[in-house]
Coordinates of C-alpha atoms in Angstrom, one line a residue:
Chain A
X167 CA -7.5 -32.2 -23.0
X168 CA -9.5 -31.0 -20.0
X169 CA -9.1 -27.5 -18.6
X170 CA -6.3 -27.3 -16.0
X171 CA -8.1 -25.4 -13.2
X172 CA -5.6 -25.6 -10.4
X173 CA -1.9 -25.9 -9.8
X174 CA -2.3 -29.4 -8.5
X175 CA -3.9 -30.4 -11.8
X176 CA -1.0 -28.6 -13.6
X177 CA 1.6 -30.7 -11.7
X178 CA -0.3 -33.9 -12.4
X179 CA -0.6 -33.0 -16.1
X180 CA 3.1 -32.2 -16.4
X181 CA 4.0 -35.6 -14.8
X182 CA 2.1 -37.2 -17.6
X183 CA 4.3 -35.4 -20.3
X184 CA 7.7 -36.5 -21.5
X185 CA 10.6 -35.4 -19.4
X186 CA 12.2 -32.1 -20.5
X187 CA 15.7 -30.7 -20.1
X188 CA 16.3 -27.3 -18.4
X189 CA 19.5 -25.5 -19.0
X190 CA 20.6 -23.1 -16.2
X191 CA 22.6 -20.0 -17.2
X192 CA 25.1 -19.1 -14.5
X193 CA 23.9 -22.0 -12.4
X194 CA 26.1 -21.2 -9.3
X195 CA 23.0 -19.8 -7.6
X196 CA 20.9 -21.4 -4.9
X197 CA 17.5 -20.2 -6.1
X198 CA 18.0 -21.8 -9.5
X199 CA 19.6 -25.0 -8.2
X200 CA 16.9 -25.6 -5.6
X201 CA 14.3 -25.2 -8.4
X202 CA 15.9 -27.8 -10.6
X203 CA 16.4 -30.1 -7.6
X204 CA 12.6 -29.9 -6.9
X205 CA 11.9 -30.8 -10.6
X206 CA 14.4 -33.6 -10.6
X207 CA 12.9 -35.1 -7.5
X208 CA 9.5 -35.2 -9.2
X209 CA 11.2 -36.7 -12.3
X210 CA 9.7 -34.1 -14.6
X211 CA 13.0 -32.5 -15.8
X212 CA 16.7 -33.0 -16.2
X213 CA 19.2 -30.2 -15.7
X214 CA 22.3 -28.9 -17.6
X215 CA 24.1 -26.6 -15.3
X216 CA 26.3 -23.9 -17.0
X217 CA 28.4 -21.9 -14.5
X218 CA 31.3 -22.0 -12.1
X219 CA 31.5 -25.8 -11.6
X220 CA 33.2 -25.7 -8.2
X221 CA 30.6 -23.2 -6.8
X222 CA 27.8 -25.3 -8.3
X223 CA 29.0 -28.4 -6.5
X224 CA 29.4 -26.5 -3.3
X225 CA 25.9 -25.1 -3.5
X226 CA 24.4 -28.6 -4.3
X227 CA 26.2 -29.9 -1.2
X228 CA 24.8 -27.0 0.9
X229 CA 21.4 -27.9 -0.4
X230 CA 22.0 -31.5 0.8
X231 CA 21.7 -32.8 -2.8
X232 CA 23.9 -36.0 -3.0
X233 CA 23.4 -37.2 -6.6
X234 CA 25.5 -34.5 -8.2
X235 CA 26.3 -36.9 -11.1
X236 CA 22.6 -36.6 -12.0
X237 CA 23.3 -33.2 -13.6
X238 CA 25.5 -32.4 -16.5
X239 CA 27.7 -29.6 -15.3
X240 CA 29.5 -27.3 -17.8
X241 CA 32.3 -25.2 -16.3
X242 CA 32.0 -21.5 -17.4
X243 CA 32.8 -18.8 -14.8
X244 CA 31.9 -15.8 -16.9
X245 CA 28.2 -14.9 -16.7
X246 CA 27.9 -13.6 -20.3
X247 CA 29.7 -16.6 -21.7
X248 CA 27.4 -18.9 -19.6
X249 CA 24.3 -17.2 -21.0
X250 CA 25.6 -17.7 -24.6
X251 CA 26.6 -21.3 -23.9
X252 CA 23.2 -22.0 -22.4
X253 CA 21.5 -20.5 -25.5
X254 CA 23.7 -22.6 -27.8
X255 CA 22.6 -25.7 -25.9
X256 CA 18.9 -24.8 -26.5
X257 CA 19.6 -24.0 -30.2
X258 CA 21.2 -27.4 -30.5
X259 CA 18.0 -29.0 -29.2
X260 CA 19.7 -30.5 -26.1
X261 CA 17.5 -28.5 -23.7
X262 CA 14.0 -26.9 -24.2
X263 CA 13.7 -24.6 -21.2
X264 CA 16.0 -21.7 -20.1
X265 CA 16.3 -21.0 -16.4
X266 CA 18.1 -17.8 -15.1
X267 CA 20.8 -18.4 -12.6
X268 CA 22.9 -15.8 -10.8
X269 CA 23.3 -13.4 -13.7
X270 CA 21.1 -10.4 -14.1
X271 CA 17.9 -10.6 -16.0
X272 CA 19.1 -7.9 -18.4
X273 CA 22.3 -9.8 -19.2
X274 CA 20.3 -12.9 -19.9
X275 CA 17.7 -11.2 -22.0
X276 CA 20.3 -9.4 -24.0
X277 CA 21.8 -12.8 -25.0
X278 CA 18.3 -14.2 -25.7
X279 CA 17.5 -11.2 -27.9
X280 CA 20.7 -11.4 -29.9
X281 CA 19.5 -11.4 -33.5
X282 CA 22.1 -13.9 -34.7
X283 CA 22.8 -16.3 -31.8
X284 CA 19.8 -15.7 -29.6
X285 CA 16.3 -17.1 -29.2
X286 CA 14.2 -14.5 -30.9
X287 CA 11.0 -15.4 -32.7
X288 CA 9.9 -11.9 -33.7
X289 CA 7.4 -11.9 -30.8
X290 CA 7.6 -9.7 -27.8
X291 CA 8.9 -11.3 -24.6
X292 CA 6.6 -10.9 -21.6
X293 CA 6.2 -12.4 -18.1
X294 CA 3.0 -14.3 -17.4
X295 CA 2.4 -14.5 -13.7
X296 CA -0.3 -17.0 -12.5
X297 CA -1.9 -17.1 -9.1
X298 CA -4.5 -19.7 -7.9
X299 CA -7.6 -17.9 -6.8
X300 CA -9.2 -20.1 -4.1
X301 CA -12.6 -18.4 -4.2
X302 CA -13.5 -19.6 -7.6
X303 CA -15.0 -23.0 -8.2
X304 CA -13.5 -23.3 -11.7
X305 CA -10.9 -21.3 -13.7
X306 CA -8.9 -20.8 -10.5
X307 CA -5.7 -20.0 -12.4
X308 CA -5.7 -16.3 -13.0
X309 CA -2.9 -14.5 -14.9
X310 CA -1.4 -11.1 -14.4
X311 CA 0.8 -9.6 -17.2
X312 CA 3.2 -7.9 -17.5
X313 CA 4.8 -7.2 -14.1
X314 CA 8.2 -8.5 -15.1
X315 CA 9.7 -7.3 -18.4
X316 CA 8.0 -4.5 -20.3
X317 CA 8.2 -1.1 -18.5
X318 CA 5.6 1.0 -20.3
X319 CA 4.2 -1.0 -23.2
X320 CA 2.6 0.8 -26.0
X321 CA -0.6 -0.3 -27.8
X322 CA 1.1 -2.9 -30.0
X323 CA 3.2 -4.2 -27.2
X324 CA 0.1 -4.6 -25.0
X325 CA -1.5 -6.7 -27.8
X326 CA 1.6 -8.9 -27.8
X327 CA 1.5 -9.2 -24.0
X328 CA -2.2 -10.3 -24.3
X329 CA -1.3 -12.9 -27.1
X330 CA 1.5 -14.3 -24.9
X331 CA -0.9 -14.7 -21.9
X332 CA -3.6 -16.1 -24.1
X333 CA -1.1 -18.8 -25.4
X334 CA -0.6 -19.9 -21.8
X335 CA -4.3 -20.0 -21.2
X336 CA -4.7 -22.1 -24.4
X337 CA -1.9 -24.5 -23.1
X338 CA -3.9 -24.8 -19.9
X339 CA -6.9 -25.9 -22.0
X340 CA -8.8 -22.7 -21.6
X341 CA -9.4 -22.1 -25.3
X342 CA -11.4 -18.8 -25.1
X343 CA -10.0 -17.0 -22.0
X344 CA -11.6 -13.8 -20.7
X345 CA -9.1 -10.9 -20.7
X346 CA -9.6 -7.8 -18.6
X347 CA -7.5 -4.7 -19.3
X348 CA -7.3 -3.1 -15.9
X349 CA -7.3 0.5 -14.8
X350 CA -8.5 2.4 -11.8
X351 CA -12.1 2.6 -13.0
X352 CA -14.3 1.2 -15.9
X353 CA -14.7 4.5 -17.7
X354 CA -12.6 5.6 -20.7
X355 CA -10.7 8.6 -19.6
X356 CA -8.7 10.7 -22.1
X357 CA -6.3 11.7 -19.3
X358 CA -5.5 8.0 -18.6
X359 CA -3.8 6.7 -21.8
X360 CA -4.2 3.1 -20.5
X361 CA -8.0 3.4 -20.7
X362 CA -7.7 4.6 -24.3
X363 CA -5.6 1.5 -25.2
X364 CA -8.1 -0.7 -23.4
X365 CA -11.0 0.7 -25.5
X366 CA -9.0 0.2 -28.8
X367 CA -7.9 -3.3 -28.0
X368 CA -11.4 -4.3 -26.9
X369 CA -12.8 -3.1 -30.2
X370 CA -10.0 -4.9 -32.2
X371 CA -11.0 -8.1 -30.4
X372 CA -14.7 -7.5 -31.2
X373 CA -13.7 -7.1 -34.9
X374 CA -11.8 -10.3 -34.9
X375 CA -8.3 -8.7 -35.1
X376 CA -7.2 -10.5 -31.9
X377 CA -8.5 -14.0 -31.7
X378 CA -8.8 -16.8 -29.3
X379 CA -10.0 -14.8 -26.3
X380 CA -12.7 -12.3 -25.2
X381 CA -11.2 -8.9 -24.3
X382 CA -12.9 -6.1 -22.3
X383 CA -11.5 -3.0 -20.7
X384 CA -11.0 -0.7 -19.0
X385 CA -12.2 -2.5 -15.9
X386 CA -11.3 -1.8 -12.2
X387 CA -9.9 -4.9 -10.5
X388 CA -13.0 -5.4 -8.4
X389 CA -15.2 -5.3 -11.5
X390 CA -12.9 -7.7 -13.2
X391 CA -12.8 -10.4 -10.6
X392 CA -15.9 -9.9 -8.4
X393 CA -19.3 -10.7 -10.0
X394 CA -20.9 -8.9 -7.0
X395 CA -18.9 -5.7 -7.7
X396 CA -19.6 -5.9 -11.4
X397 CA -23.3 -6.2 -10.8
X398 CA -23.4 -3.4 -8.2
X399 CA -21.7 -1.1 -10.7
X400 CA -24.2 -2.3 -13.4
X401 CA -21.4 -3.2 -15.8
X402 CA -22.5 -5.3 -18.8
X403 CA -19.5 -7.2 -20.0
X404 CA -18.7 -10.8 -21.0
X405 CA -15.5 -10.5 -19.0
X406 CA -16.4 -8.6 -15.8
X407 CA -16.5 -10.6 -12.6
X408 CA -14.9 -13.6 -14.1
X409 CA -11.6 -12.6 -15.9
X410 CA -8.9 -15.2 -16.5
X411 CA -6.2 -12.8 -17.6
X412 CA -5.6 -9.4 -16.0
X413 CA -3.6 -7.0 -18.2
X414 CA -2.0 -4.0 -16.6
X415 CA -0.7 -0.8 -18.3
X416 CA 2.8 -0.7 -16.8
X417 CA 5.3 -2.8 -15.0
X418 CA 4.9 -1.1 -11.7
X419 CA 1.2 -1.9 -11.5
X420 CA 1.8 -5.5 -12.5
X421 CA 4.7 -6.1 -10.2
X422 CA 3.1 -4.6 -7.1
X423 CA -0.2 -6.3 -7.9
X424 CA 1.3 -9.7 -8.5
X425 CA 3.5 -9.5 -5.4
X426 CA 0.5 -8.4 -3.3
X427 CA -1.3 -11.6 -4.2
X428 CA 1.8 -13.5 -2.9
X429 CA 2.9 -11.4 0.1
X430 CA -0.6 -10.3 1.4
X431 CA -3.1 -12.8 0.1
X432 CA -0.7 -15.8 0.3
X433 CA -1.8 -17.3 -3.0
X434 CA 0.2 -19.9 -4.7
X435 CA 2.0 -18.7 -7.8
X436 CA 4.1 -19.6 -10.8
X437 CA 5.5 -17.4 -13.6
X438 CA 7.1 -17.9 -17.0
X439 CA 8.5 -15.6 -19.7
X440 CA 6.9 -16.2 -23.1
X441 CA 7.8 -15.0 -26.6
X442 CA 11.2 -16.5 -27.2
X443 CA 11.9 -19.9 -28.9
X444 CA 11.6 -21.6 -25.5
X445 CA 10.0 -20.6 -22.2
X446 CA 12.3 -18.7 -19.9
X447 CA 12.1 -19.0 -16.1
X448 CA 13.4 -16.2 -13.9
X449 CA 13.5 -17.7 -10.4
X450 CA 13.6 -15.1 -7.7
X451 CA 15.6 -15.6 -4.5
X452 CA 12.5 -14.9 -2.5
X453 CA 10.3 -17.4 -4.4
X454 CA 9.3 -20.3 -2.2
X455 CA 10.2 -23.9 -3.4
X456 CA 6.5 -24.3 -4.3
X457 CA 6.6 -21.3 -6.7
X458 CA 9.8 -22.5 -8.2
X459 CA 8.4 -25.9 -9.0
X460 CA 5.2 -24.5 -10.4
X461 CA 7.2 -22.2 -12.6
X462 CA 9.1 -25.1 -14.0
X463 CA 5.8 -26.9 -14.6
X464 CA 4.6 -23.9 -16.5
X465 CA 7.9 -24.0 -18.5
X466 CA 7.4 -27.7 -19.3
X467 CA 3.8 -27.1 -20.3
X468 CA 4.8 -24.2 -22.6
X469 CA 7.8 -26.1 -24.1
X470 CA 5.3 -28.6 -25.6
X471 CA 3.9 -25.9 -27.8
X472 CA 5.3 -24.7 -31.1
X473 CA 6.8 -21.2 -30.8
Chain B
X288 CA -1.0 10.4 22.8
X289 CA -0.1 6.8 22.2
X290 CA 0.4 5.5 18.7
X291 CA -2.8 4.1 17.2
X292 CA -1.7 0.7 15.9
X293 CA -5.0 -0.9 14.9
X294 CA -8.4 0.0 13.6
X295 CA -10.0 -1.1 16.9
X296 CA -7.7 1.4 18.7
X297 CA -8.8 4.0 16.2
X298 CA -12.5 3.5 16.9
X299 CA -11.8 3.6 20.7
X300 CA -9.8 6.8 20.3
X301 CA -12.5 8.4 18.2
X302 CA -15.2 7.5 20.8
X303 CA -13.2 9.6 23.3
X304 CA -13.2 12.7 21.0
X305 CA -16.1 15.2 20.8
X306 CA -18.8 14.3 18.5
X307 CA -18.5 15.7 14.9
X308 CA -21.1 16.6 12.3
X309 CA -20.9 15.1 8.9
X310 CA -22.7 16.7 5.9
X311 CA -23.7 14.4 3.1
X312 CA -23.8 15.9 -0.4
X313 CA -26.6 14.3 -2.5
X314 CA -27.6 12.1 0.5
X315 CA -30.2 10.0 -1.3
X316 CA -27.7 7.2 -1.6
X317 CA -27.7 4.0 0.4
X318 CA -23.9 3.8 0.7
X319 CA -23.6 7.2 2.3
X320 CA -26.7 6.8 4.5
X321 CA -25.7 3.4 5.8
X322 CA -22.3 4.9 6.7
X323 CA -23.8 7.8 8.7
X324 CA -26.2 5.4 10.4
X325 CA -23.2 3.3 11.6
X326 CA -21.5 6.4 13.0
X327 CA -24.7 7.6 14.6
X328 CA -25.3 4.3 16.3
X329 CA -21.8 4.6 17.8
X330 CA -22.6 8.1 18.8
X331 CA -19.4 9.5 17.2
X332 CA -21.1 11.7 14.6
X333 CA -24.3 13.6 13.7
X334 CA -25.5 13.9 10.1
X335 CA -26.8 16.7 7.9
X336 CA -28.4 15.1 4.8
X337 CA -28.5 17.4 1.8
X338 CA -30.4 15.8 -1.1
X339 CA -33.9 14.7 -2.3
X340 CA -35.7 14.6 1.0
X341 CA -38.4 12.1 -0.1
X342 CA -35.8 9.7 -1.4
X343 CA -33.6 10.1 1.7
X344 CA -36.6 9.1 3.9
X345 CA -37.4 6.2 1.7
X346 CA -33.8 4.8 1.8
X347 CA -33.6 5.4 5.6
X348 CA -36.8 3.3 5.9
X349 CA -35.4 0.6 3.6
X350 CA -32.3 0.5 5.8
X351 CA -34.6 -0.1 8.8
X352 CA -33.6 3.2 10.4
X353 CA -36.5 4.4 12.5
X354 CA -35.2 7.7 14.1
X355 CA -35.3 9.8 11.0
X356 CA -35.7 12.9 13.1
X357 CA -32.2 12.3 14.4
X358 CA -30.9 13.7 11.2
X359 CA -31.3 17.2 9.8
X360 CA -32.5 16.8 6.2
X361 CA -32.2 19.6 3.7
X362 CA -34.3 19.1 0.5
X363 CA -32.2 19.7 -2.6
X364 CA -32.8 17.5 -5.6
X365 CA -30.1 18.9 -7.9
X366 CA -26.7 17.2 -7.3
X367 CA -24.6 20.3 -8.1
X368 CA -26.7 22.5 -5.8
X369 CA -26.6 19.8 -3.1
X370 CA -22.7 19.9 -3.3
X371 CA -22.7 23.6 -3.1
X372 CA -25.1 23.7 -0.2
X373 CA -23.1 21.0 1.7
X374 CA -19.9 23.1 1.3
X375 CA -21.7 26.2 2.5
X376 CA -22.7 24.3 5.6
X377 CA -19.0 23.4 6.2
X378 CA -17.9 26.9 5.6
X379 CA -20.4 28.1 8.2
X380 CA -18.9 25.8 10.7
X381 CA -22.0 23.7 11.1
X382 CA -20.3 20.5 9.9
X383 CA -16.6 19.5 9.8
X384 CA -16.6 16.4 7.5
X385 CA -17.9 16.1 4.0
X386 CA -19.3 12.8 2.8
X387 CA -20.0 12.1 -0.9
X388 CA -23.5 10.8 -1.6
X389 CA -24.9 9.8 -5.0
X390 CA -23.2 12.5 -7.1
X391 CA -20.1 11.7 -9.0
X392 CA -16.7 12.3 -7.4
X393 CA -15.7 14.7 -10.1
X394 CA -18.8 16.9 -9.6
X395 CA -18.1 17.0 -5.8
X396 CA -14.4 17.7 -6.2
X397 CA -15.2 20.5 -8.7
X398 CA -17.4 22.2 -6.0
X399 CA -14.7 21.6 -3.4
X400 CA -12.0 23.1 -5.6
X401 CA -14.1 26.3 -6.5
X402 CA -11.7 29.1 -5.7
X403 CA -14.3 31.4 -4.2
X404 CA -17.0 29.1 -2.6
X405 CA -15.0 25.9 -2.2
X406 CA -12.9 24.3 0.4
X407 CA -9.4 24.9 -1.1
X408 CA -6.4 25.3 1.2
X409 CA -3.8 25.6 -1.5
X410 CA -2.7 22.0 -0.8
X411 CA -3.2 19.1 -3.2
X412 CA -6.1 16.8 -2.6
X413 CA -5.2 13.1 -2.3
X414 CA -6.8 9.9 -1.1
X415 CA -5.1 8.1 1.8
X416 CA -6.1 4.4 1.9
X417 CA -5.2 2.5 5.1
X418 CA -5.2 -1.3 5.6
X419 CA -4.6 -3.2 8.8
X420 CA -1.6 -5.5 8.2
X421 CA -2.2 -8.4 10.6
X422 CA 1.3 -9.8 10.3
X423 CA 2.9 -6.9 12.2
X424 CA 3.1 -6.7 15.9
X425 CA 3.1 -2.9 15.8
X426 CA 2.4 -0.2 13.3
X427 CA -0.2 -2.4 11.7
X428 CA -1.9 0.5 10.0
X429 CA -0.3 0.8 6.6
X430 CA -1.2 3.5 4.0
X431 CA -1.3 3.4 0.2
X432 CA -1.5 6.7 -1.7
X433 CA -2.8 7.8 -4.2
X434 CA -5.1 5.3 -5.7
X435 CA -8.1 7.6 -5.7
X436 CA -7.6 11.1 -7.1
X437 CA -4.4 12.0 -8.9
X438 CA -3.9 10.2 -12.2
X439 CA -0.2 10.6 -13.0
X440 CA 1.2 12.9 -10.3
X441 CA 4.4 14.8 -11.1
X442 CA 7.3 15.3 -8.7
X443 CA 5.7 18.2 -6.8
X444 CA 2.4 16.5 -6.6
X445 CA 4.0 13.3 -5.2
X446 CA 5.6 15.4 -2.5
X447 CA 2.2 16.8 -1.6
X448 CA 0.7 13.2 -1.7
X449 CA 3.4 12.2 0.8
X450 CA 2.8 15.2 3.0
X451 CA -1.0 14.4 3.1
X452 CA -0.3 10.8 4.1
X453 CA 2.3 11.8 6.7
X454 CA -0.3 14.1 8.2
X455 CA -2.6 11.1 8.7
X456 CA 0.3 9.1 10.3
X457 CA 1.0 12.0 12.6
X458 CA -2.7 12.2 13.6
X459 CA -2.5 8.4 14.4
X460 CA 0.5 9.3 16.7
X461 CA 3.2 8.0 14.5
X462 CA 5.4 11.1 14.5
X463 CA 8.1 9.9 12.1
X464 CA 6.5 7.4 9.7
X465 CA 8.6 5.4 7.2
X466 CA 7.6 6.2 3.6
X467 CA 8.5 3.8 0.8
X468 CA 8.1 5.1 -2.8
X469 CA 7.3 1.9 -4.7
X470 CA 8.3 0.7 -8.1
X471 CA 8.9 -2.7 -9.7
X472 CA 12.5 -2.9 -8.3
X473 CA 14.8 -1.1 -6.0
X474 CA 17.1 0.2 -8.7
X475 CA 16.9 3.7 -10.2
X476 CA 16.1 3.2 -13.8
X477 CA 16.2 6.2 -16.2
X478 CA 13.5 4.4 -18.3
X479 CA 11.1 4.3 -15.4
X480 CA 10.4 8.0 -14.4
X481 CA 8.9 7.0 -11.1
X482 CA 12.2 5.7 -9.9
X483 CA 13.8 9.0 -10.8
X484 CA 11.2 10.8 -8.7
X485 CA 11.8 8.4 -5.9
X486 CA 15.5 9.1 -5.9
X487 CA 15.0 12.8 -5.9
X488 CA 12.3 12.8 -3.2
X489 CA 14.5 10.5 -1.0
X490 CA 17.4 13.0 -1.2
X491 CA 15.1 16.0 -0.5
X492 CA 14.0 14.2 2.7
X493 CA 17.7 13.5 3.6
X494 CA 18.4 17.2 3.2
X495 CA 15.5 18.2 5.4
X496 CA 13.4 19.6 2.6
X497 CA 10.5 17.2 3.5
X498 CA 10.2 16.8 7.3
X499 CA 8.3 14.6 9.8
X500 CA 9.0 11.3 8.0
X501 CA 11.8 9.0 6.7
X502 CA 11.5 8.5 2.9
X503 CA 13.3 5.9 0.8
X504 CA 12.7 4.7 -2.7
X505 CA 12.5 3.2 -5.2
X506 CA 11.6 0.0 -3.4
X507 CA 9.7 -3.1 -4.6
X508 CA 6.7 -3.9 -2.5
X509 CA 8.3 -7.0 -1.1
X510 CA 11.4 -5.0 0.0
X511 CA 9.2 -2.4 1.5
X512 CA 7.0 -4.6 3.7
X513 CA 9.0 -7.8 4.2
X514 CA 12.1 -7.6 6.4
X515 CA 13.1 -11.1 5.1
X516 CA 12.9 -9.9 1.4
X517 CA 14.8 -6.8 2.2
X518 CA 17.6 -8.8 3.9
X519 CA 17.7 -11.4 1.1
X520 CA 18.2 -8.6 -1.4
X521 CA 20.8 -7.0 0.8
X522 CA 19.0 -3.6 0.9
X523 CA 20.3 -1.1 3.4
X524 CA 17.5 1.3 4.1
X525 CA 15.8 2.7 7.2
X526 CA 12.5 2.1 5.6
X527 CA 12.8 -1.3 3.9
X528 CA 10.9 -4.1 5.5
X529 CA 8.9 -1.9 7.8
X530 CA 7.2 0.9 5.7
X531 CA 4.2 2.7 7.2
X532 CA 3.3 4.6 4.0
X533 CA 3.4 3.1 0.5
X534 CA 3.5 5.8 -2.3
X535 CA 2.7 4.7 -5.8
X536 CA 3.5 6.5 -9.0
X537 CA 0.1 6.5 -10.6
X538 CA -3.6 6.0 -9.8
X539 CA -3.8 2.6 -11.6
X540 CA -1.1 1.1 -9.4
X541 CA -2.6 2.5 -6.2
X542 CA -6.1 1.6 -7.1
X543 CA -5.4 -2.0 -8.1
X544 CA -2.9 -2.5 -5.2
X545 CA -5.3 -1.1 -2.5
X546 CA -8.3 -3.1 -3.8
X547 CA -6.1 -6.3 -3.9
X548 CA -5.6 -5.9 -0.2
X549 CA -9.3 -5.8 0.2
X550 CA -10.6 -8.3 -2.4
X551 CA -7.8 -10.9 -2.2
X552 CA -6.1 -10.5 1.2
X553 CA -9.4 -9.5 3.0
X554 CA -7.7 -6.8 5.1
X555 CA -9.8 -4.2 6.9
X556 CA -9.6 -0.8 5.3
X557 CA -10.6 2.8 5.7
X558 CA -9.8 5.8 3.4
X559 CA -10.1 9.6 3.5
X560 CA -9.3 12.4 1.2
X561 CA -6.9 15.0 2.7
X562 CA -5.9 18.4 1.5
X563 CA -9.1 20.4 1.6
X564 CA -10.3 22.5 4.6
X565 CA -12.0 19.4 6.0
X566 CA -11.6 15.7 5.4
X567 CA -13.7 14.3 2.5
X568 CA -15.1 10.8 2.5
X569 CA -15.9 9.0 -0.7
X570 CA -17.9 6.0 0.4
X571 CA -18.1 3.4 -2.4
X572 CA -21.1 1.2 -2.9
X573 CA -19.0 -1.8 -2.6
X574 CA -17.4 -0.8 0.7
X575 CA -18.5 -3.0 3.6
X576 CA -20.2 -1.4 6.6
X577 CA -16.9 -1.8 8.5
X578 CA -14.9 0.1 5.9
X579 CA -17.5 2.9 5.9
X580 CA -17.4 3.2 9.7
X581 CA -13.6 3.2 9.8
X582 CA -13.5 5.8 7.0
X583 CA -15.8 8.0 9.1
X584 CA -13.5 7.5 12.1
X585 CA -10.5 8.6 10.0
X586 CA -12.5 11.6 9.0
X587 CA -13.3 12.5 12.6
X588 CA -9.6 12.0 13.6
X589 CA -8.4 14.3 10.8
X590 CA -11.1 16.9 11.4
X591 CA -9.5 17.5 14.8
X592 CA -6.3 18.8 13.1
X593 CA -5.8 22.3 11.7
X594 CA -5.8 22.3 7.9

């Protein structure tokens, strides 16, 4: 497989894969339904819609979608029950991607993390956000993690967050991605615990304890993504200036950083939650149709891999 | 005074003010010298250059600056001594803005914070970063703080950080700026201490304990700056969608966020450290000439105010 360098290449690659089935938990939600409609139009995914059937039909009509019979609809008005039913459908093998509908993320994740009936694998769940960085000639798909799920990850959780992001890079064909652990500067500072973690994780990678990637940190964002800045600062690093994966120390940093690439820089984006038995998609009401479709494509790409 | 809405308006306003004198600590540094040359060309500031005189002259020549006699040069090869001498010059009234040269920020700030011979006022020092947000029709100058100095500010330090940013907004003519305290979402979450601080500070503002601004938080960045996102989320807030000042909970968030507006969104920027007896400018080697000039303009604007 060639490296997937851009979102257009991702969409083309996904079109060449077998069609997948997405189950939507609490599907009476316009963000989720418009996402599955986009995927259906492209013929890359089918949908099973678990939720209030009347409301689902009404929203599909509002969205001007005529072929309602194209979707399997399961009537379940209660959000928690809809989440459980959706997970059952995945466990039965009928669907291989879980898409959040109108229920809260915490309610969905609680059902996913149920030790008996959930989708646990023993791995940490984390959100992998990808933006397309137009200024690069190759490796344009750059990841940020975790701005979605883990509030203040500790050392071991950060390692899991890195492994999840690395698995996405591998699925994109980038078999040895460059991982930068970000901070406000490139110096290790005992008063900034994130820089300590960065030093430890870099060394663990050097010793072969974390494989399949090259990790360096702490790095400031400019050192991580701009070769010019890295050179000006005199930073010697196999990662600096050309990082593929940007790891942040807390959810606030990741969330604000990721959204700033969307709201200010206007970059294209997709994101997917990794670590459960199947990829989980958390479509946001403010995501544009393009972002929803790209997120489903990431879900399809990741559902091809063993968990 | 009218509100200064853009950086061009800032430069024009500063040209109408009396010329100020900037002292550069450890001035044998191309970033600092190119900044003062820009200001000198615009006739908005004079410079006193404290540092290795021979090296200063060599760098000025490298920068193709002919009128070396335009600057007062004080020969002082030791960085610490240069910082102390620069601060003496400010305390004598000969200069009203301090610009960091080649010495480290921590060395400069240590000299500034010296209780006997420094520039302390009793206020906290914080960095106010300003970007120009082209999508707004007014109030285009949006601030981020603190991505430069305070690592993990506590509640009281955050209040001081807000007051410093508000003082800059007031100097720009915005007498009641909207302050958003950012997090990853708009909900108060006991597991995210920053959202607790945001709730407390918002209430203190409501009770009149913090004046001259309207504060609301926690807000996600999209809710804070996009009216559309705020409406979609159904957030009722006098700040949401139109914030002038974006307060972050730690230096990593502020630093990565601010730099992303520069490196990804390509916005113009200026930044100034507030809280000492005079404004302090920390020119970075990677700042473009435009950013250096705008930072000096901010320094001049703020040096007009009583500390």
